[in-house]
Amino acid sequence: MPEADPILSMRRISKSFPGVHALDKVDFALQRGEVRALMGENGAGKSTLIKVMTGVEERDEGRIFLDGREIDPHSPHEAQELGISTVYQEVNLIPTLTVAENIFLGRQPTSMGSLDWKKMNSSAVAALDRLNLELNVKRLLSDYSLAVQQMVAIARAVDVSAKMLILDEPTSSLSVEEVEQLFAVMRMLKAEGLGIVFVTHFLDQVFDISDTITVLRGGQLVGNFVTASTTRVQLIATMMGKELKELERGPARVASPDAPGAESLIEIKGLARKGSIEPFDLRLNKGEVLGLAGLLGAGRTEIANLLFGIDKAEQGNVSIEGEETNISSPRKAIAEGFALCPEDRKSAGIIGDLSIRENIFLALQASKGWFRLISRKTQQEIAERYITMLSISTPDADKKIKELSGGNQQKAIVARWLALHPRFLILDEPTRGIDVGAKMEIQNLILSLSREGISILFISSELSEVVRCSQRVAVLRDHVKIGEMSGDQIDESAIMHYIAEGAR
Amino acid sequence: MKASKFKRFMSQGNVGKLMWSVLALALLLVFNALFTPVIFNMKIMDGHLFGSLIDILNRATPVMLMGIGMTLVIATGGIDISVGSVSAVSGSFTTVLLVVYGLPLAYCIVVGLAVATFLGFWNGFLVARVGVQPIVATLIMLALARGIATLFAGGQTILFSNRAYEFIANGFLFGLPFPITIVAVVFVGTALLTRKTALGLFVESVGCNPVASRYSGINVRSIKWAVYVFTAFCAGMAGLINTSNIKVADVTRSGEGLELDAILAVVIGGTSLDGGKFSLAGTIIGALVMQTLTTTILTRGMPVEFTRVIKALVVVLIILIQSESFRKRMRNLVWRKAHEVAS
Ligand SMILES: Nc1ncnc2c1ncn2[C@@H]1O[C@H](COP(=O)(O)OP(=O)(O)OP(=O)(O)O)[C@@H](O)[C@H]1O
Ligand SMILES: [Mg+2]
């Protein structure tokens, strides 16, 4: 790599946590006007490298240079003042403040010593405008979807006059159009001479936007590539340290959906809740994988939440094996053999201060009641089984879950629900933030669970996943179920057309 | 490797924090050994152990009891500032029923504890069911319970003389003051109940992330409700000890301000006010720290008015030292200063 005048260069950066070498003598450089993708499996050290760059974590050794001068930021605030703007993997905005307040948190414009609301709101509108986003900046952040919140975080970062911008998995909850919006902004900033570091697990996006790629594996630098002269296979092989072929050998979709003798497990009639989903019917057979497709905010998560008793239905009914059942809380749903792996890992998934082990057996324990504590030995066995099965990268099961990398946290939450051995499993974006290899593993797992007779409701923004796993796909648009596709009808473009135009 | 293992051990929140509170207690004792060695004097009379240390242990028992309950409340992410007043209620009911109505002591105690526990039930109802903020719900109770205690006693301070009742605070068992046995039983019982069943896990889970806990099938409401009931029960027992100790049901002052000591004991013991992981043993040590402080101040002959100020200072210090980010910041500061000097 020609090292002509980099904005940022990092030399021999090391950082370890108890039991893990998160970074091991890593070199990293970023040029002006360059988008550099930072790639690697879950737990490879991407987020840690970024945290070291921005002073969130202190490095054990190594030096950092910005514009040729050595820097040593001790907080994100310091880094930002130096010109390094960052959107972290876990969005750290405050839902109970307004959009404008979130954008200017900690650096609110003041006039004569008091907060200048007018100026703050108008600057916020301008900052969002730059992302082609139109929001009511006076509304609470929590009024908006996760995707929009993510965009607000980006607006917050790019608003500052910056030399470089770091985006740690910014697209994992964005829709296709939103990703395009974001890319447009990135191209614009790039043209202005900013350097951009971009972390993602989506290969398409890497090849779409990046100029160069840096790959980490197990905390070590394993490769620098120029995107234009690199192939996917090469990239994946470098990330995983093995050939992709081993992975793709997963089984194909299982039997046809309406195979004679298919027993129905769940029958939904006219279920609805105002503002979240219009009345819909849905049937799910035993051992069937039913995909839910639709844009973000189309009502997929809402269906999941109704079925799991998180939200209460206002009309309609659900019968399980022919018997009408009233599911009014997650507890009742679990008692019926349901499980829901929720979309929002941070707020509805992880119990941050508890260990991986505790997080994994938590739902199982709750279903057994408080009195009969699962023995320590069994807890450990369960945890270890899933740590191996989902290749969760951790030194041991007693590490706090919040100390895992984002993708590994997601795997541990998936494990929590698998450990329940449900007969009906709802997976709401289970592969969010998960690396290519593990994604395949989870898809394979879905297929093998369905072969064991478990029914699965599968929600994913990645259509290719839905297509690969589902025997039937229900399509949603604007909180209405507009139709179903099954068997050979299911392919990506057909689903996209359906979403856009409805049935033909 | 060894060093990193140790670091890991220390960084496991509770264990690390527990070490710091043990250290604080040890420092306090060393301070006393140097300046007020009398505090370590101990003698055995009639097979009973006497001395300042025993005294500290004994006097700390009401705060320990309240602290045990408070630990669980705080672990669920709540707080109960009514324990002082609630403790006055059990004292008031038991004494009035005994002295004014002449009922048998056992009956009076059961009723006293039951009434206190019921007040906790009400707290739990407001917090878990209605969704009132814990500090608001228990602030109401702080006033209400004091009112109930005073009303029931007819606004009077009631003296009593009853050997059995006096035994609660002044009797000896196994050579030690009886309250120590009470605390030991409650402590061991609570520890077993929380650690040998899944209750402790659920309490921590609810305190750390109530939404995710609900998704996981934990009955968040019941857990929250239960801890307030239990805390009030503990406060009730503390009230009996307080009343028995001075042989007077002083309804306007009994237990006043103890909620602060209990909360501080919990915090010093390493349980975060944010909820989540808790340590019952830490709370016991925290209560000892608080009481040792008080005793130290008194035996050094400082005016009582100083107690609170000094307590506050020491507590702030301990909490700062426990805070990882504070230690990190201090290290940075020292490191940079050293650099500046060097260059
Ligand atoms: N605060 C922490 N305490 C202990 N270990 C940590 C901490 N933060 C990160 N680690 C460990 O460091 C390693 C690298 O984590 P990092 O978050 O950098 O991975 P990543 O490449 O960003 O993965 P992902 O794709 O899942 O986000 C992981 O093994 C993780 O468990
Ligand atoms: Mg990461």
PDB file of C-alpha atoms in Angstrom, chain B residues 91-251:
ATOM      1  CA  GLY B  91     -42.465  -0.860  67.463  1.00  0.00           C
ATOM      2  CA  SER B  92     -45.574   1.203  68.028  1.00  0.00           C
ATOM      3  CA  PHE B  93     -48.071  -1.596  67.361  1.00  0.00           C
ATOM      4  CA  THR B  94     -46.251  -4.195  69.393  1.00  0.00           C
ATOM      5  CA  THR B  95     -45.779  -1.903  72.370  1.00  0.00           C
ATOM      6  CA  VAL B  96     -49.266  -0.446  72.389  1.00  0.00           C
ATOM      7  CA  LEU B  97     -50.904  -3.839  72.077  1.00  0.00           C
ATOM      8  CA  LEU B  98     -48.704  -5.102  74.890  1.00  0.00           C
ATOM      9  CA  VAL B  99     -48.954  -2.180  77.284  1.00  0.00           C
ATOM     10  CA  VAL B 100     -52.326  -0.653  76.565  1.00  0.00           C
ATOM     11  CA  TYR B 101     -54.306  -3.725  75.555  1.00  0.00           C
ATOM     12  CA  GLY B 102     -52.334  -6.211  77.628  1.00  0.00           C
ATOM     13  CA  LEU B 103     -52.185  -8.850  74.907  1.00  0.00           C
ATOM     14  CA  PRO B 104     -49.644 -11.682  74.973  1.00  0.00           C
ATOM     15  CA  LEU B 105     -46.232 -10.643  73.630  1.00  0.00           C
ATOM     16  CA  ALA B 106     -46.016 -13.223  70.845  1.00  0.00           C
ATOM     17  CA  TYR B 107     -49.341 -12.010  69.491  1.00  0.00           C
ATOM     18  CA  CYS B 108     -48.212  -8.381  69.708  1.00  0.00           C
ATOM     19  CA  ILE B 109     -45.015  -9.124  67.825  1.00  0.00           C
ATOM     20  CA  VAL B 110     -46.809 -11.002  65.082  1.00  0.00           C
ATOM     21  CA  VAL B 111     -49.272  -8.164  64.616  1.00  0.00           C
ATOM     22  CA  GLY B 112     -46.524  -5.549  64.705  1.00  0.00           C
ATOM     23  CA  LEU B 113     -44.543  -7.359  62.036  1.00  0.00           C
ATOM     24  CA  ALA B 114     -47.649  -8.054  59.986  1.00  0.00           C
ATOM     25  CA  VAL B 115     -48.677  -4.406  59.939  1.00  0.00           C
ATOM     26  CA  ALA B 116     -45.178  -3.342  58.881  1.00  0.00           C
ATOM     27  CA  THR B 117     -45.130  -6.011  56.203  1.00  0.00           C
ATOM     28  CA  PHE B 118     -48.482  -4.842  54.938  1.00  0.00           C
ATOM     29  CA  LEU B 119     -47.083  -1.353  54.463  1.00  0.00           C
ATOM     30  CA  GLY B 120     -44.420  -2.949  52.261  1.00  0.00           C
ATOM     31  CA  PHE B 121     -47.195  -4.661  50.376  1.00  0.00           C
ATOM     32  CA  TRP B 122     -48.675  -1.255  49.699  1.00  0.00           C
ATOM     33  CA  ASN B 123     -45.302   0.116  48.565  1.00  0.00           C
ATOM     34  CA  GLY B 124     -44.947  -2.832  46.215  1.00  0.00           C
ATOM     35  CA  PHE B 125     -48.435  -2.309  44.903  1.00  0.00           C
ATOM     36  CA  LEU B 126     -47.711   1.314  44.032  1.00  0.00           C
ATOM     37  CA  VAL B 127     -44.358   0.550  42.437  1.00  0.00           C
ATOM     38  CA  ALA B 128     -44.964  -2.735  40.643  1.00  0.00           C
ATOM     39  CA  ARG B 129     -48.642  -2.500  39.849  1.00  0.00           C
ATOM     40  CA  VAL B 130     -49.468   1.183  39.495  1.00  0.00           C
ATOM     41  CA  GLY B 131     -46.055   2.158  38.217  1.00  0.00           C
ATOM     42  CA  VAL B 132     -45.316   4.946  40.692  1.00  0.00           C
ATOM     43  CA  GLN B 133     -41.636   5.791  40.932  1.00  0.00           C
ATOM     44  CA  PRO B 134     -40.085   3.962  43.892  1.00  0.00           C
ATOM     45  CA  ILE B 135     -38.776   7.105  45.522  1.00  0.00           C
ATOM     46  CA  VAL B 136     -42.179   8.770  45.299  1.00  0.00           C
ATOM     47  CA  ALA B 137     -44.118   5.736  46.495  1.00  0.00           C
ATOM     48  CA  THR B 138     -41.870   5.213  49.489  1.00  0.00           C
ATOM     49  CA  LEU B 139     -41.657   8.921  50.249  1.00  0.00           C
ATOM     50  CA  ILE B 140     -45.402   8.837  50.696  1.00  0.00           C
ATOM     51  CA  MET B 141     -44.950   5.854  52.978  1.00  0.00           C
ATOM     52  CA  LEU B 142     -42.189   7.605  54.883  1.00  0.00           C
ATOM     53  CA  ALA B 143     -44.724  10.189  55.962  1.00  0.00           C
ATOM     54  CA  LEU B 144     -47.704   7.858  56.179  1.00  0.00           C
ATOM     55  CA  ALA B 145     -46.039   5.188  58.291  1.00  0.00           C
ATOM     56  CA  ARG B 146     -44.745   7.721  60.785  1.00  0.00           C
ATOM     57  CA  GLY B 147     -48.285   9.051  61.029  1.00  0.00           C
ATOM     58  CA  ILE B 148     -49.726   5.601  61.584  1.00  0.00           C
ATOM     59  CA  ALA B 149     -47.143   4.810  64.250  1.00  0.00           C
ATOM     60  CA  THR B 150     -47.854   8.057  66.093  1.00  0.00           C
ATOM     61  CA  LEU B 151     -51.624   7.786  65.792  1.00  0.00           C
ATOM     62  CA  PHE B 152     -51.705   4.237  67.069  1.00  0.00           C
ATOM     63  CA  ALA B 153     -49.706   5.254  70.108  1.00  0.00           C
ATOM     64  CA  GLY B 154     -52.004   8.222  70.593  1.00  0.00           C
ATOM     65  CA  GLY B 155     -49.074  10.562  70.109  1.00  0.00           C
ATOM     66  CA  GLN B 156     -47.486   9.228  73.280  1.00  0.00           C
ATOM     67  CA  THR B 157     -44.087   7.827  74.079  1.00  0.00           C
ATOM     68  CA  ILE B 158     -44.881   4.508  75.684  1.00  0.00           C
ATOM     69  CA  LEU B 159     -42.651   2.925  78.285  1.00  0.00           C
ATOM     70  CA  PHE B 160     -42.797  -0.750  79.002  1.00  0.00           C
ATOM     71  CA  SER B 161     -41.237  -3.274  81.211  1.00  0.00           C
ATOM     72  CA  ASN B 162     -41.416  -6.802  79.933  1.00  0.00           C
ATOM     73  CA  ARG B 163     -38.494  -9.207  80.317  1.00  0.00           C
ATOM     74  CA  ALA B 164     -39.206 -11.123  77.157  1.00  0.00           C
ATOM     75  CA  TYR B 165     -39.649  -7.989  75.056  1.00  0.00           C
ATOM     76  CA  GLU B 166     -36.480  -6.482  76.474  1.00  0.00           C
ATOM     77  CA  PHE B 167     -34.636  -9.678  75.652  1.00  0.00           C
ATOM     78  CA  ILE B 168     -34.902  -9.006  71.909  1.00  0.00           C
ATOM     79  CA  ALA B 169     -32.318  -6.238  72.077  1.00  0.00           C
ATOM     80  CA  ASN B 170     -30.680  -6.810  75.438  1.00  0.00           C
ATOM     81  CA  GLY B 171     -30.595 -10.561  75.814  1.00  0.00           C
ATOM     82  CA  PHE B 172     -27.701 -12.859  75.063  1.00  0.00           C
ATOM     83  CA  LEU B 173     -27.564 -16.053  73.064  1.00  0.00           C
ATOM     84  CA  PHE B 174     -24.415 -18.094  72.505  1.00  0.00           C
ATOM     85  CA  GLY B 175     -22.549 -15.465  74.505  1.00  0.00           C
ATOM     86  CA  LEU B 176     -23.495 -12.780  72.017  1.00  0.00           C
ATOM     87  CA  PRO B 177     -26.195 -10.148  72.050  1.00  0.00           C
ATOM     88  CA  PHE B 178     -29.417 -11.686  70.749  1.00  0.00           C
ATOM     89  CA  PRO B 179     -29.883  -9.259  67.788  1.00  0.00           C
ATOM     90  CA  ILE B 180     -26.749 -10.734  66.256  1.00  0.00           C
ATOM     91  CA  THR B 181     -28.487 -14.095  66.127  1.00  0.00           C
ATOM     92  CA  ILE B 182     -31.529 -12.480  64.510  1.00  0.00           C
ATOM     93  CA  VAL B 183     -29.371 -10.892  61.827  1.00  0.00           C
ATOM     94  CA  ALA B 184     -27.463 -14.123  61.292  1.00  0.00           C
ATOM     95  CA  VAL B 185     -30.675 -16.039  60.739  1.00  0.00           C
ATOM     96  CA  VAL B 186     -32.155 -13.440  58.406  1.00  0.00           C
ATOM     97  CA  PHE B 187     -28.897 -13.118  56.517  1.00  0.00           C
ATOM     98  CA  VAL B 188     -28.410 -16.830  56.029  1.00  0.00           C
ATOM     99  CA  GLY B 189     -32.080 -17.284  55.167  1.00  0.00           C
ATOM    100  CA  THR B 190     -32.005 -14.513  52.584  1.00  0.00           C
ATOM    101  CA  ALA B 191     -28.747 -15.716  51.122  1.00  0.00           C
ATOM    102  CA  LEU B 192     -30.129 -19.233  50.734  1.00  0.00           C
ATOM    103  CA  LEU B 193     -33.394 -17.962  49.318  1.00  0.00           C
ATOM    104  CA  THR B 194     -31.687 -15.824  46.726  1.00  0.00           C
ATOM    105  CA  ARG B 195     -28.735 -17.986  45.798  1.00  0.00           C
ATOM    106  CA  LYS B 196     -30.059 -21.516  46.133  1.00  0.00           C
ATOM    107  CA  THR B 197     -33.166 -20.679  44.140  1.00  0.00           C
ATOM    108  CA  ALA B 198     -33.418 -18.572  41.008  1.00  0.00           C
ATOM    109  CA  LEU B 199     -34.764 -15.548  42.915  1.00  0.00           C
ATOM    110  CA  GLY B 200     -31.394 -13.826  43.099  1.00  0.00           C
ATOM    111  CA  LEU B 201     -30.874 -14.245  39.391  1.00  0.00           C
ATOM    112  CA  PHE B 202     -34.335 -12.875  38.650  1.00  0.00           C
ATOM    113  CA  VAL B 203     -33.837  -9.915  40.967  1.00  0.00           C
ATOM    114  CA  GLU B 204     -30.563  -9.042  39.248  1.00  0.00           C
ATOM    115  CA  SER B 205     -32.038  -9.565  35.841  1.00  0.00           C
ATOM    116  CA  VAL B 206     -35.014  -7.320  36.562  1.00  0.00           C
ATOM    117  CA  GLY B 207     -32.774  -4.606  37.946  1.00  0.00           C
ATOM    118  CA  CYS B 208     -30.404  -4.764  35.032  1.00  0.00           C
ATOM    119  CA  ASN B 209     -32.920  -4.824  32.217  1.00  0.00           C
ATOM    120  CA  PRO B 210     -36.615  -5.083  33.078  1.00  0.00           C
ATOM    121  CA  VAL B 211     -37.734  -5.139  29.452  1.00  0.00           C
ATOM    122  CA  ALA B 212     -35.470  -7.999  28.470  1.00  0.00           C
ATOM    123  CA  SER B 213     -36.442  -9.785  31.688  1.00  0.00           C
ATOM    124  CA  ARG B 214     -40.091  -9.591  30.748  1.00  0.00           C
ATOM    125  CA  TYR B 215     -39.333 -10.913  27.275  1.00  0.00           C
ATOM    126  CA  SER B 216     -37.519 -13.794  28.937  1.00  0.00           C
ATOM    127  CA  GLY B 217     -40.619 -14.798  30.843  1.00  0.00           C
ATOM    128  CA  ILE B 218     -39.711 -13.439  34.260  1.00  0.00           C
ATOM    129  CA  ASN B 219     -42.628 -12.133  36.254  1.00  0.00           C
ATOM    130  CA  VAL B 220     -41.134  -8.694  36.665  1.00  0.00           C
ATOM    131  CA  ARG B 221     -44.069  -7.313  38.618  1.00  0.00           C
ATOM    132  CA  SER B 222     -44.091 -10.056  41.236  1.00  0.00           C
ATOM    133  CA  ILE B 223     -40.364  -9.810  41.751  1.00  0.00           C
ATOM    134  CA  LYS B 224     -40.526  -6.072  42.279  1.00  0.00           C
ATOM    135  CA  TRP B 225     -43.536  -6.385  44.518  1.00  0.00           C
ATOM    136  CA  ALA B 226     -41.952  -9.100  46.649  1.00  0.00           C
ATOM    137  CA  VAL B 227     -38.800  -7.165  47.467  1.00  0.00           C
ATOM    138  CA  TYR B 228     -40.763  -4.271  48.950  1.00  0.00           C
ATOM    139  CA  VAL B 229     -42.789  -6.646  51.092  1.00  0.00           C
ATOM    140  CA  PHE B 230     -39.626  -8.340  52.303  1.00  0.00           C
ATOM    141  CA  THR B 231     -37.874  -5.062  53.052  1.00  0.00           C
ATOM    142  CA  ALA B 232     -40.772  -3.854  55.145  1.00  0.00           C
ATOM    143  CA  PHE B 233     -40.680  -7.135  57.061  1.00  0.00           C
ATOM    144  CA  CYS B 234     -36.984  -6.603  57.743  1.00  0.00           C
ATOM    145  CA  ALA B 235     -37.680  -3.024  58.792  1.00  0.00           C
ATOM    146  CA  GLY B 236     -40.355  -4.358  61.130  1.00  0.00           C
ATOM    147  CA  MET B 237     -37.821  -6.572  62.873  1.00  0.00           C
ATOM    148  CA  ALA B 238     -35.368  -3.707  63.073  1.00  0.00           C
ATOM    149  CA  GLY B 239     -38.131  -1.683  64.737  1.00  0.00           C
ATOM    150  CA  LEU B 240     -38.604  -4.345  67.392  1.00  0.00           C
ATOM    151  CA  ILE B 241     -34.896  -4.287  68.196  1.00  0.00           C
ATOM    152  CA  ASN B 242     -34.848  -0.488  68.376  1.00  0.00           C
ATOM    153  CA  THR B 243     -37.851  -0.345  70.660  1.00  0.00           C
ATOM    154  CA  SER B 244     -36.733  -3.207  72.851  1.00  0.00           C
ATOM    155  CA  ASN B 245     -33.324  -1.620  73.200  1.00  0.00           C
ATOM    156  CA  ILE B 246     -34.512   1.566  74.891  1.00  0.00           C
ATOM    157  CA  LYS B 247     -37.571  -0.057  76.460  1.00  0.00           C
ATOM    158  CA  VAL B 248     -39.639   2.749  75.010  1.00  0.00           C
ATOM    159  CA  ALA B 249     -41.754   3.083  71.924  1.00  0.00           C
ATOM    160  CA  ASP B 250     -40.665   6.551  70.953  1.00  0.00           C
ATOM    161  CA  VAL B 251     -42.870   6.758  67.898  1.00  0.00           C
TER     162      VAL B 251
END
